[in-house]
Amino acid sequence: PTTTFTRTTPTSTTTTTTGSTTFTTTTPTTTTTTKDTTTTTTETTTTTTTQNVAVIIQDFAFSPSSVTITVGSTVIWQNHDSTSHTVTSDTGLFNSGTLSNGGTFSFTFNTPGTYNYHCSIHSSMHGTIIVN
């Protein structure tokens, strides 16, 4: 009979930023040794891409009005209107305060789900962030 021992070494994580995109690579290593001293090493690499996504506020609308992103991604709202607006979560999770022309607000989404938001100054303005 052959005896097998399996050992998993601690996971190493490497983060690399290219432009506005951050890549995180996680590499666990498992080593299996049998009685006849044969060693097999298997490495698995998982790459998760996070994004920076822009939503433009213009003509009393959020554009795009719906955005789908991955966990850990950041949405950056930019006010291109001549009037002030807010980016306010329907649940109170985030609130930009008043953004005048040229103003920006960003929020990083670390939990999967659907996040609805609105402009608290202009009730007709709504948007949705979907985090997978």
Backbone as CSV, one residue per row, in Angstrom:
resi,resn,N_x,N_y,N_z,CA_x,CA_y,CA_z,C_x,C_y,C_z
1,PRO,0.823,-1.195,0.000,0.000,0.000,0.000,0.868,1.260,0.000
2,THR,0.319,2.307,-0.571,1.022,3.585,-0.650,0.383,4.574,0.313
3,THR,1.234,5.260,1.089,0.751,6.278,2.005,0.925,7.630,1.339
4,THR,-0.097,8.459,1.430,-0.049,9.782,0.800,-0.206,10.851,1.866
5,PHE,0.664,11.861,1.810,0.596,13.013,2.689,0.338,14.233,1.821
6,THR,-0.602,15.077,2.240,-0.899,16.299,1.486,-0.647,17.493,2.385
7,ARG,0.039,18.494,1.838,0.357,19.707,2.586,-0.005,20.901,1.718
8,THR,-0.742,21.836,2.275,-1.060,23.076,1.570,-0.291,24.200,2.234
9,THR,0.505,24.906,1.441,1.287,26.012,1.979,0.399,27.250,2.031
10,PRO,0.754,28.222,2.862,-0.054,29.448,2.952,-0.202,30.088,1.575
11,THR,-1.333,30.707,1.387,-1.650,31.358,0.125,-0.860,32.648,0.008
12,SER,-0.323,32.895,-1.178,0.341,34.171,-1.427,-0.567,35.020,-2.297
13,THR,-0.600,36.316,-2.023,-1.439,37.232,-2.782,-0.566,38.321,-3.371
14,THR,-0.761,38.591,-4.653,-0.026,39.625,-5.351,-1.027,40.595,-5.952
15,THR,-0.838,41.889,-5.730,-1.719,42.899,-6.310,-0.909,43.747,-7.273
16,THR,-1.443,43.896,-8.488,-0.785,44.674,-9.519,-1.774,45.695,-10.053
17,THR,-1.354,46.946,-10.184,-2.227,47.976,-10.742,-1.703,48.386,-12.104
18,THR,-2.612,48.333,-13.097,-2.293,48.763,-14.442,-3.311,49.823,-14.830
19,GLY,-2.872,51.064,-14.966,-3.816,52.141,-15.260,-4.788,52.264,-14.109
20,SER,-6.080,52.163,-14.418,-7.097,52.281,-13.378,-7.645,50.929,-12.965
21,THR,-7.010,49.827,-13.413,-7.487,48.490,-13.080,-6.502,47.804,-12.153
22,THR,-7.017,47.199,-11.087,-6.184,46.477,-10.137,-6.454,44.991,-10.286
23,PHE,-5.387,44.209,-10.417,-5.492,42.765,-10.525,-4.944,42.159,-9.253
24,THR,-5.698,41.247,-8.647,-5.240,40.539,-7.455,-5.127,39.067,-7.804
25,THR,-3.939,38.500,-7.617,-3.708,37.102,-7.918,-3.455,36.349,-6.624
26,THR,-4.211,35.286,-6.405,-4.067,34.461,-5.213,-3.582,33.082,-5.637
27,THR,-2.481,32.604,-5.025,-1.896,31.339,-5.430,-1.699,30.409,-4.242
28,PRO,-2.625,29.441,-4.033,-2.366,28.411,-3.026,-1.549,27.280,-3.654
29,THR,-0.660,26.659,-2.900,0.146,25.561,-3.420,-0.095,24.330,-2.569
30,THR,-0.411,23.213,-3.227,-0.623,21.943,-2.525,0.458,20.963,-2.965
31,THR,1.118,20.329,-2.003,2.147,19.342,-2.303,1.688,17.983,-1.791
32,THR,1.745,16.974,-2.662,1.362,15.619,-2.286,2.594,14.733,-2.373
33,THR,2.877,13.985,-1.297,4.036,13.098,-1.270,3.565,11.675,-0.981
34,THR,4.019,10.728,-1.791,3.681,9.321,-1.554,4.875,8.626,-0.924
35,LYS,4.654,7.384,-0.457,5.678,6.627,0.260,6.957,6.457,-0.558
36,ASP,6.815,6.354,-1.894,8.011,6.144,-2.708,8.719,7.463,-3.042
37,THR,8.455,8.500,-2.279,9.062,9.823,-2.361,8.796,10.561,-3.675
38,THR,7.741,10.197,-4.373,7.343,10.960,-5.555,6.593,12.195,-5.078
39,THR,6.944,13.338,-5.609,6.304,14.590,-5.203,5.599,15.213,-6.396
40,THR,4.379,15.641,-6.171,3.615,16.340,-7.196,3.187,17.680,-6.624
41,THR,3.416,18.736,-7.353,3.009,20.066,-6.916,1.971,20.598,-7.897
42,THR,0.868,21.088,-7.348,-0.186,21.664,-8.165,-0.408,23.097,-7.723
43,GLU,-0.431,24.033,-8.672,-0.697,25.433,-8.357,-1.960,25.868,-9.076
44,THR,-2.786,26.596,-8.359,-3.995,27.145,-8.937,-3.941,28.656,-8.782
45,THR,-4.171,29.378,-9.869,-4.156,30.828,-9.830,-5.534,31.355,-10.192
46,THR,-6.055,32.221,-9.344,-7.339,32.857,-9.602,-7.103,34.351,-9.728
47,THR,-7.555,34.943,-10.814,-7.398,36.372,-11.017,-8.761,37.046,-10.922
48,THR,-8.848,38.041,-10.074,-10.065,38.815,-9.929,-9.784,40.224,-10.414
49,THR,-10.596,40.693,-11.323,-10.409,42.029,-11.863,-11.393,42.982,-11.211
50,THR,-10.881,44.037,-10.606,-11.753,45.080,-10.094,-11.704,46.238,-11.067
51,GLN,-12.730,47.054,-11.024,-12.855,48.110,-12.016,-13.065,49.454,-11.344
52,ASN,-12.711,50.498,-12.061,-13.149,51.848,-11.745,-14.106,52.212,-12.860
53,VAL,-15.363,52.463,-12.514,-16.395,52.738,-13.503,-16.916,54.150,-13.295
54,ALA,-17.021,54.919,-14.376,-17.516,56.289,-14.293,-19.004,56.340,-14.623
55,VAL,-19.744,57.101,-13.824,-21.139,57.432,-14.113,-21.183,58.954,-14.232
56,ILE,-21.663,59.423,-15.370,-21.735,60.855,-15.634,-23.109,61.372,-15.238
57,ILE,-23.127,62.490,-14.526,-24.379,63.163,-14.187,-24.513,64.324,-15.171
58,GLN,-25.519,64.224,-16.040,-25.690,65.260,-17.070,-27.140,65.253,-17.552
59,ASP,-27.670,66.426,-17.851,-29.046,66.571,-18.324,-30.041,65.942,-17.341
60,PHE,-29.799,66.146,-16.054,-30.661,65.640,-14.980,-30.848,64.127,-15.063
61,ALA,-29.751,63.404,-15.333,-29.785,61.940,-15.411,-28.418,61.374,-15.043
62,PHE,-28.424,60.119,-14.554,-27.194,59.355,-14.330,-26.967,58.520,-15.579
63,SER,-25.759,58.596,-16.155,-25.485,57.853,-17.388,-24.168,57.092,-17.275
64,PRO,-24.222,55.755,-17.371,-25.421,54.934,-17.543,-26.225,54.888,-16.246
65,SER,-27.522,54.616,-16.381,-28.384,54.582,-15.194,-28.232,53.270,-14.433
66,SER,-27.735,52.219,-15.097,-27.495,50.931,-14.454,-26.094,50.450,-14.812
67,VAL,-25.339,50.031,-13.803,-23.969,49.574,-13.997,-23.807,48.225,-13.292
68,THR,-23.137,47.275,-13.956,-22.823,45.984,-13.338,-21.312,45.902,-13.165
69,ILE,-20.873,45.617,-11.926,-19.447,45.578,-11.593,-19.151,44.337,-10.752
70,THR,-17.861,44.094,-10.520,-17.442,42.997,-9.647,-17.176,43.536,-8.240
71,VAL,-17.220,42.638,-7.252,-16.935,43.001,-5.871,-15.556,43.666,-5.798
72,GLY,-15.458,44.730,-5.037,-14.197,45.453,-4.883,-14.016,46.587,-5.873
73,SER,-14.955,46.733,-6.796,-14.864,47.798,-7.799,-15.363,49.122,-7.230
74,THR,-14.894,50.205,-7.851,-15.261,51.553,-7.424,-16.035,52.247,-8.528
75,VAL,-17.131,52.891,-8.137,-17.895,53.720,-9.070,-17.566,55.173,-8.750
76,ILE,-17.269,55.937,-9.802,-16.941,57.353,-9.652,-18.004,58.150,-10.404
77,TRP,-18.789,58.924,-9.662,-19.799,59.779,-10.274,-19.176,61.143,-10.526
78,GLN,-19.445,61.707,-11.717,-18.897,63.008,-12.106,-20.050,63.908,-12.547
79,ASN,-20.205,65.061,-11.898,-21.282,65.979,-12.249,-20.857,66.892,-13.395
80,HIS,-21.486,66.700,-14.549,-21.221,67.539,-15.724,-22.368,68.512,-15.976
81,ASP,-23.332,68.557,-15.066,-24.459,69.489,-15.189,-24.076,70.844,-14.615
82,SER,-24.799,71.871,-15.052,-24.542,73.212,-14.524,-25.211,73.420,-13.164
83,THR,-26.055,72.466,-12.775,-26.729,72.542,-11.479,-26.185,71.466,-10.532
84,SER,-26.423,71.645,-9.255,-25.936,70.697,-8.254,-26.818,69.455,-8.174
85,HIS,-26.195,68.334,-7.792,-26.885,67.056,-7.626,-26.285,66.332,-6.428
86,THR,-26.941,65.225,-6.023,-26.366,64.321,-5.026,-26.384,62.912,-5.583
87,VAL,-25.583,62.054,-4.982,-25.617,60.610,-5.231,-25.917,60.013,-3.866
88,THR,-27.160,59.567,-3.672,-27.623,59.150,-2.361,-28.211,57.749,-2.430
89,SER,-27.656,56.829,-1.674,-28.148,55.460,-1.615,-29.570,55.447,-1.058
90,ASP,-30.437,54.619,-1.637,-31.805,54.495,-1.138,-31.842,53.933,0.280
91,THR,-30.789,53.212,0.681,-30.737,52.610,2.019,-29.864,53.398,2.990
92,GLY,-29.249,54.488,2.524,-28.376,55.289,3.385,-26.941,54.795,3.452
93,LEU,-26.567,53.824,2.605,-25.209,53.273,2.622,-24.164,54.311,2.232
94,PHE,-24.482,55.171,1.264,-23.550,56.211,0.840,-24.319,57.475,0.489
95,ASN,-23.627,58.612,0.602,-24.223,59.910,0.267,-23.095,60.864,-0.090
96,SER,-23.160,61.409,-1.281,-22.101,62.283,-1.765,-22.143,63.673,-1.160
97,GLY,-23.285,64.046,-0.596,-23.474,65.458,-0.287,-23.719,66.174,-1.609
98,THR,-23.768,67.478,-1.595,-24.055,68.249,-2.810,-22.823,68.314,-3.701
99,LEU,-23.009,67.912,-4.966,-21.933,67.977,-5.963,-22.251,69.091,-6.947
100,SER,-21.436,70.113,-6.969,-21.625,71.175,-7.955,-20.973,70.755,-9.270
101,ASN,-21.092,71.574,-10.299,-20.504,71.267,-11.600,-19.023,70.941,-11.442
102,GLY,-18.600,69.802,-12.013,-17.214,69.360,-11.924,-16.924,68.511,-10.695
103,GLY,-17.885,68.421,-9.788,-17.687,67.647,-8.566,-17.709,66.147,-8.832
104,THR,-16.976,65.393,-8.005,-16.940,63.930,-8.138,-17.187,63.290,-6.779
105,PHE,-17.664,62.054,-6.834,-17.879,61.243,-5.640,-17.583,59.803,-6.026
106,SER,-16.903,59.065,-5.159,-16.618,57.659,-5.454,-16.996,56.791,-4.270
107,PHE,-17.350,55.535,-4.587,-17.701,54.570,-3.552,-17.250,53.201,-4.031
108,THR,-16.595,52.431,-3.146,-16.142,51.079,-3.465,-17.145,50.078,-2.917
109,PHE,-17.606,49.168,-3.784,-18.616,48.174,-3.432,-17.931,46.847,-3.110
110,ASN,-17.955,46.462,-1.833,-17.260,45.258,-1.379,-18.188,44.080,-1.094
111,THR,-19.487,44.257,-1.310,-20.461,43.208,-1.032,-21.370,43.036,-2.239
112,PRO,-21.568,41.781,-2.692,-22.475,41.562,-3.820,-23.895,42.030,-3.484
113,GLY,-24.606,42.482,-4.503,-25.991,42.901,-4.301,-26.398,43.952,-5.311
114,THR,-27.625,44.423,-5.168,-28.155,45.485,-6.017,-28.328,46.722,-5.152
115,TYR,-27.762,47.829,-5.603,-27.763,49.074,-4.850,-28.467,50.151,-5.674
116,ASN,-29.619,50.594,-5.193,-30.354,51.667,-5.857,-29.975,52.994,-5.220
117,TYR,-29.915,54.042,-6.048,-29.570,55.362,-5.542,-30.369,56.424,-6.299
118,HIS,-30.304,57.651,-5.813,-31.069,58.746,-6.398,-30.366,60.076,-6.116
119,CYS,-30.874,61.120,-6.736,-30.455,62.483,-6.411,-31.489,63.025,-5.432
120,SER,-31.046,63.429,-4.250,-31.990,63.904,-3.238,-32.528,65.301,-3.556
121,ILE,-31.937,65.978,-4.536,-32.412,67.298,-4.954,-33.463,67.172,-6.054
122,HIS,-33.267,66.196,-6.947,-34.150,66.010,-8.109,-34.717,64.595,-8.071
123,SER,-35.969,64.456,-7.610,-36.571,63.149,-7.345,-36.734,62.264,-8.579
124,SER,-36.618,62.814,-9.781,-36.762,62.000,-10.995,-35.471,61.268,-11.371
125,MET,-34.368,61.565,-10.694,-33.073,60.976,-11.034,-32.807,59.729,-10.186
126,HIS,-32.671,58.573,-10.871,-32.432,57.300,-10.190,-31.364,56.505,-10.914
127,GLY,-30.663,55.639,-10.196,-29.684,54.741,-10.802,-29.561,53.461,-9.998
128,THR,-28.882,52.473,-10.596,-28.695,51.172,-9.960,-27.282,50.682,-10.193
129,ILE,-26.675,50.137,-9.131,-25.380,49.464,-9.234,-25.628,47.995,-8.884
130,ILE,-25.206,47.079,-9.779,-25.325,45.646,-9.536,-23.913,45.111,-9.325
131,VAL,-23.685,44.500,-8.163,-22.351,44.005,-7.807,-22.386,42.484,-7.782
132,ASN,-21.560,41.858,-8.638,-21.469,40.389,-8.714,-20.195,39.911,-8.051
